[in-house]
Tab-separated table of C-alpha atoms in Angstrom:
chain	number	residue	atom	x	y	z
M	6	UNK	CA	-74.397	77.287	-8.176
M	7	UNK	CA	-74.366	74.500	-10.741
M	8	UNK	CA	-77.622	75.778	-12.204
M	9	UNK	CA	-76.160	79.300	-12.543
M	10	UNK	CA	-73.060	77.897	-14.236
M	11	UNK	CA	-75.130	75.848	-16.661
M	12	UNK	CA	-77.275	78.876	-17.492
M	13	UNK	CA	-74.188	80.981	-18.203
M	14	UNK	CA	-72.713	78.190	-20.313
M	15	UNK	CA	-75.918	77.826	-22.324
M	16	UNK	CA	-76.123	81.577	-22.867
M	17	UNK	CA	-72.531	81.686	-24.107
M	18	UNK	CA	-73.131	78.696	-26.406
M	19	UNK	CA	-76.244	80.387	-27.792
M	20	UNK	CA	-74.303	83.582	-28.574
M	21	UNK	CA	-71.552	81.620	-30.340
M	22	UNK	CA	-74.222	79.784	-32.375
M	23	UNK	CA	-75.822	83.080	-33.382
M	24	UNK	CA	-72.426	84.522	-34.368
M	25	UNK	CA	-71.830	81.468	-36.547
M	26	UNK	CA	-75.235	81.803	-38.202
M	27	UNK	CA	-74.603	85.509	-38.822
M	28	UNK	CA	-71.236	84.658	-40.427
M	29	UNK	CA	-73.013	82.264	-42.786
M	30	UNK	CA	-75.484	85.044	-43.706
M	31	UNK	CA	-72.638	87.486	-44.410
M	32	UNK	CA	-70.969	84.854	-46.616
M	33	UNK	CA	-74.276	84.372	-48.496
M	34	UNK	CA	-74.591	88.149	-48.973
M	35	UNK	CA	-71.163	88.369	-50.614
M	36	UNK	CA	-71.730	85.184	-52.661
M	37	UNK	CA	-75.151	86.238	-53.926
M	38	UNK	CA	-74.480	89.992	-54.294
M	39	UNK	CA	-74.320	89.735	-58.143
M	40	UNK	CA	-78.062	88.939	-58.078
M	41	UNK	CA	-78.861	92.434	-56.725
M	42	UNK	CA	-79.778	93.675	-60.216
M	43	UNK	CA	-82.673	91.157	-60.321
M	44	UNK	CA	-84.459	93.174	-57.607
M	45	UNK	CA	-83.962	96.746	-58.813
M	46	UNK	CA	-87.497	97.817	-57.925
M	47	UNK	CA	-87.172	96.441	-54.389
M	48	UNK	CA	-83.848	98.242	-53.967
M	49	UNK	CA	-85.398	101.532	-55.150
M	50	UNK	CA	-88.316	101.029	-52.752
M	51	UNK	CA	-85.941	100.318	-49.838
M	52	UNK	CA	-83.809	103.372	-50.807
M	53	UNK	CA	-86.915	105.504	-50.436
M	54	UNK	CA	-87.925	103.960	-47.129
M	55	UNK	CA	-84.561	103.853	-45.363
M	56	UNK	CA	-83.005	106.810	-47.158
M	57	UNK	CA	-85.341	109.509	-48.407
M	58	UNK	CA	-87.727	109.210	-45.466
M	59	UNK	CA	-84.839	109.493	-43.007
M	60	UNK	CA	-83.539	112.835	-44.409
M	61	UNK	CA	-85.414	114.995	-41.873
M	62	UNK	CA	-84.274	112.818	-38.939
M	63	UNK	CA	-80.613	112.986	-40.017
M	64	UNK	CA	-80.872	116.719	-40.853
M	65	UNK	CA	-82.190	117.629	-37.426
M	66	UNK	CA	-79.734	115.290	-35.660
M	67	UNK	CA	-76.742	116.766	-37.517
M	68	UNK	CA	-77.962	120.349	-37.102
M	69	UNK	CA	-78.282	120.190	-33.315
M	70	UNK	CA	-75.062	118.177	-32.957
M	71	UNK	CA	-73.191	120.966	-34.739
M	72	UNK	CA	-74.920	123.658	-32.652
M	73	UNK	CA	-74.099	121.915	-29.363
M	74	UNK	CA	-70.532	121.299	-30.464
M	75	UNK	CA	-70.061	124.953	-31.366
M	76	UNK	CA	-71.542	126.213	-28.093
M	77	UNK	CA	-69.587	123.789	-25.863
M	78	UNK	CA	-66.218	124.327	-27.533
M	79	UNK	CA	-66.876	128.037	-28.065
M	80	UNK	CA	-67.289	128.831	-24.364
M	81	UNK	CA	-64.106	126.916	-23.516
M	82	UNK	CA	-62.053	128.489	-26.303
M	83	UNK	CA	-63.393	131.932	-25.333
M	84	UNK	CA	-61.515	131.707	-22.009
M	85	UNK	CA	-58.230	131.577	-23.987
M	86	UNK	CA	-59.239	134.129	-26.592
M	87	UNK	CA	-59.276	131.428	-29.250
M	88	UNK	CA	-62.862	131.596	-30.549
M	89	UNK	CA	-61.420	131.787	-34.097
M	90	UNK	CA	-60.733	128.022	-33.733
M	91	UNK	CA	-64.425	127.130	-33.316
M	92	UNK	CA	-64.850	126.615	-37.046
M	93	UNK	CA	-61.967	124.124	-37.165
M	94	UNK	CA	-63.346	122.191	-34.194
M	95	UNK	CA	-66.827	122.004	-35.650
M	96	UNK	CA	-65.536	121.028	-39.089
M	97	UNK	CA	-63.202	118.312	-37.823
M	98	UNK	CA	-65.737	117.057	-35.286
M	99	UNK	CA	-68.587	116.714	-37.779
M	100	UNK	CA	-66.661	115.286	-40.741
M	101	UNK	CA	-64.436	112.823	-38.871
M	102	UNK	CA	-66.534	111.745	-35.913
M	103	UNK	CA	-69.939	113.077	-35.019
M	104	UNK	CA	-71.555	113.236	-38.443
M	105	UNK	CA	-70.945	109.547	-39.301
M	106	UNK	CA	-71.502	108.384	-35.680
M	107	UNK	CA	-74.783	110.279	-35.136
M	108	UNK	CA	-76.091	109.198	-38.525
M	109	UNK	CA	-75.086	105.570	-37.866
M	110	UNK	CA	-76.758	105.497	-34.447
M	111	UNK	CA	-79.969	107.146	-35.728
M	112	UNK	CA	-80.171	104.751	-38.659
M	113	UNK	CA	-79.297	101.778	-36.487
M	114	UNK	CA	-82.485	102.525	-34.542
M	115	UNK	CA	-84.698	103.426	-37.502
M	116	UNK	CA	-83.474	101.033	-40.215
M	117	UNK	CA	-82.576	98.241	-37.809
M	118	UNK	CA	-85.994	98.130	-36.198
M	119	UNK	CA	-87.720	98.406	-39.587
M	120	UNK	CA	-85.780	95.566	-41.205
M	121	UNK	CA	-86.119	93.210	-38.225
M	122	UNK	CA	-89.844	93.848	-37.774
M	123	UNK	CA	-90.615	93.432	-41.501
M	124	UNK	CA	-88.593	90.230	-42.024
M	125	UNK	CA	-89.534	88.872	-38.606
M	126	UNK	CA	-93.245	89.357	-39.378
M	127	UNK	CA	-92.775	87.519	-42.676
M	128	UNK	CA	-91.010	84.746	-40.799
M	129	UNK	CA	-93.819	84.395	-38.228
M	130	UNK	CA	-96.530	84.426	-40.931
M	131	UNK	CA	-94.582	81.727	-42.853
M	132	UNK	CA	-94.166	83.976	-45.936
M	133	UNK	CA	-90.437	83.145	-45.959
M	134	UNK	CA	-91.257	79.404	-45.973
M	135	UNK	CA	-93.534	80.127	-48.923
M	136	UNK	CA	-90.657	81.829	-50.759
M	137	UNK	CA	-88.489	78.750	-50.218
M	138	UNK	CA	-91.359	76.512	-51.400
M	139	UNK	CA	-91.418	78.447	-54.702
M	140	UNK	CA	-87.658	77.957	-55.054
M	141	UNK	CA	-86.749	81.577	-54.114
M	142	UNK	CA	-83.851	82.369	-51.799
M	143	UNK	CA	-84.875	84.749	-48.936
M	144	UNK	CA	-81.380	86.220	-48.885
M	145	UNK	CA	-81.705	87.234	-52.535
M	146	UNK	CA	-85.296	88.530	-52.246
M	147	UNK	CA	-85.176	90.171	-48.830
M	148	UNK	CA	-81.662	90.678	-47.481
M	149	UNK	CA	-79.550	91.770	-50.449
M	150	UNK	CA	-81.984	94.563	-51.577
M	151	UNK	CA	-81.946	96.008	-48.044
M	152	UNK	CA	-78.176	95.825	-47.770
M	153	UNK	CA	-77.732	97.379	-51.236
M	154	UNK	CA	-80.142	100.196	-50.440
M	155	UNK	CA	-78.348	100.933	-47.179
M	156	UNK	CA	-74.948	100.952	-48.883
M	157	UNK	CA	-76.239	103.476	-51.450
M	158	UNK	CA	-78.121	105.790	-49.089
M	159	UNK	CA	-76.069	105.972	-45.869
M	160	UNK	CA	-73.223	108.022	-47.367
M	161	UNK	CA	-75.473	110.825	-48.769
M	162	UNK	CA	-77.334	110.897	-45.450
M	163	UNK	CA	-74.051	111.265	-43.574
M	164	UNK	CA	-73.022	114.094	-45.861
M	165	UNK	CA	-76.342	115.841	-45.130
M	166	UNK	CA	-75.706	115.457	-41.377
M	167	UNK	CA	-72.143	116.806	-41.799
M	168	UNK	CA	-73.329	119.851	-43.742
M	169	UNK	CA	-76.243	120.546	-41.412
M	170	UNK	CA	-73.891	120.385	-38.429
M	171	UNK	CA	-71.366	122.763	-39.944
M	172	UNK	CA	-74.079	125.235	-40.994
M	173	UNK	CA	-75.702	125.019	-37.548
M	174	UNK	CA	-72.357	125.629	-35.889
M	175	UNK	CA	-71.696	128.544	-38.253
M	176	UNK	CA	-74.926	130.394	-37.460
M	177	UNK	CA	-74.798	129.781	-33.682
M	178	UNK	CA	-71.191	130.994	-33.654
M	179	UNK	CA	-72.226	134.198	-35.423
M	180	UNK	CA	-75.020	134.822	-32.949
M	181	UNK	CA	-73.144	133.819	-29.806
M	182	UNK	CA	-69.481	134.728	-30.443
M	183	UNK	CA	-69.800	137.272	-33.301
M	184	UNK	CA	-67.603	135.242	-35.661
M	185	UNK	CA	-67.965	136.394	-39.263
M	186	UNK	CA	-69.935	133.868	-41.362
M	187	UNK	CA	-67.548	134.042	-44.356
M	188	UNK	CA	-64.502	133.543	-42.085
M	189	UNK	CA	-66.145	130.558	-40.360
M	190	UNK	CA	-67.139	128.909	-43.643
M	191	UNK	CA	-63.771	129.406	-45.382
M	192	UNK	CA	-61.843	128.157	-42.359
M	193	UNK	CA	-64.104	125.183	-41.796
M	194	UNK	CA	-63.869	123.997	-45.420
M	195	UNK	CA	-60.219	124.859	-46.197
M	196	UNK	CA	-58.908	123.157	-43.068
M	197	UNK	CA	-60.147	119.744	-44.260
M	198	UNK	CA	-57.511	117.399	-45.700
M	199	UNK	CA	-57.868	114.295	-47.855
M	200	UNK	CA	-57.622	111.928	-44.901
M	201	UNK	CA	-60.531	113.746	-43.143
M	202	UNK	CA	-62.755	113.181	-46.169
M	203	UNK	CA	-61.452	109.609	-46.565
M	204	UNK	CA	-62.266	108.557	-42.993
M	205	UNK	CA	-65.612	110.384	-43.030
M	206	UNK	CA	-66.533	108.651	-46.283
M	207	UNK	CA	-65.587	105.098	-45.387
M	208	UNK	CA	-67.259	105.008	-41.971
M	209	UNK	CA	-70.844	105.135	-43.400
M	210	UNK	CA	-70.077	102.305	-45.849
M	211	UNK	CA	-69.095	99.930	-43.046
M	212	UNK	CA	-71.867	101.211	-40.748
M	213	UNK	CA	-74.521	100.585	-43.425
M	214	UNK	CA	-73.391	97.047	-44.178
M	215	UNK	CA	-73.371	95.884	-40.563
M	216	UNK	CA	-76.576	97.696	-39.564
M	217	UNK	CA	-78.566	96.255	-42.497
M	218	UNK	CA	-77.121	92.727	-42.282
M	219	UNK	CA	-77.517	92.477	-38.482
M	220	UNK	CA	-81.099	93.711	-38.595
M	221	UNK	CA	-82.005	91.290	-41.401
M	222	UNK	CA	-80.349	88.454	-39.471
M	223	UNK	CA	-82.459	89.079	-36.371
M	224	UNK	CA	-85.546	89.127	-38.571
M	225	UNK	CA	-84.682	85.778	-40.163
M	226	UNK	CA	-84.071	84.026	-36.808
M	227	UNK	CA	-87.371	85.232	-35.311
M	228	UNK	CA	-89.429	82.324	-34.014
M	229	UNK	CA	-92.294	81.736	-31.614
M	230	UNK	CA	-94.487	84.832	-31.602
M	231	UNK	CA	-94.742	88.605	-31.463
M	232	UNK	CA	-92.987	88.737	-28.066
M	233	UNK	CA	-89.855	87.249	-29.602
M	234	UNK	CA	-90.229	89.616	-32.577
M	235	UNK	CA	-90.133	92.601	-30.217
M	236	UNK	CA	-87.153	91.121	-28.363
M	237	UNK	CA	-85.256	90.578	-31.596
M	238	UNK	CA	-86.048	94.128	-32.767
M	239	UNK	CA	-84.520	95.455	-29.549
M	240	UNK	CA	-81.489	93.171	-29.881
M	241	UNK	CA	-81.051	94.308	-33.468
M	242	UNK	CA	-80.917	98.005	-32.498
M	243	UNK	CA	-78.658	97.376	-29.481
M	244	UNK	CA	-76.141	95.174	-31.343
M	245	UNK	CA	-76.108	97.497	-34.387
M	246	UNK	CA	-75.485	100.514	-32.177
M	247	UNK	CA	-72.658	98.768	-30.366
M	248	UNK	CA	-71.087	97.767	-33.683
M	249	UNK	CA	-71.295	101.387	-34.904
M	250	UNK	CA	-69.484	102.600	-31.777
M	251	UNK	CA	-66.886	99.813	-32.046
M	252	UNK	CA	-66.204	100.525	-35.736
M	253	UNK	CA	-65.971	104.244	-34.999
M	254	UNK	CA	-63.319	103.497	-32.390
M	255	UNK	CA	-61.389	101.266	-34.822
M	256	UNK	CA	-61.389	103.930	-37.556
M	257	UNK	CA	-60.433	106.644	-35.136
M	258	UNK	CA	-57.726	104.803	-33.224
M	259	UNK	CA	-56.216	102.448	-35.811
M	260	UNK	CA	-56.798	103.728	-39.311
M	261	UNK	CA	-56.436	107.405	-38.392
M	262	UNK	CA	-53.031	106.783	-36.768
M	263	UNK	CA	-51.865	104.714	-39.761
M	264	UNK	CA	-52.736	107.505	-42.163
């Protein structure tokens, strides 16, 4: 019993220690963010890797999310003769919730695993120690370019997912429920208010910061060998995904009600 208690206590202490180290990294990111311009080429390269190469993934994810949303809500609304409201449901659902959330979760897996494995490999091969030996700060050279690239690219990717979902919902509604395409499009776009766009725009900004910083953190703390690298890559994806869901809840429950 004592051994179990000590194990739980050590695990809790380890988590608190990691949270403290992550807080220091976040403080360094804000403090050193003016140096981002020094690594423009690295930022452009990361924008291509985590942004441009993820377009197809986000496009397909958003498209099928919109299609499923239209089918599920359409069949329920059809029972009440209210299929004309499918466009509103799809538009609200994609812009406010599903577009940012699906994009965040997909990129938490893709970008999170990429950042952790890259930086973790550099840590294991002592390349980060070499950077420090040459007087270079790993946060400036490795973390800030990845965070900056994520902040720039996540919003356009979310907009692509939103648009793909609305278009997917529009065409499946035409084929399944015979809703006119022009009516669907005009209703879906005109129903959106400023606060819908505001919430849908700010979510990706917060998602991108936490996904990129958490994944870089797990890369920097990688020690031991490739087994620990794999474990940290998994932890990075899991923690990033949980943060995305938590932030989505905060925006939906707190900020949405305030506005």
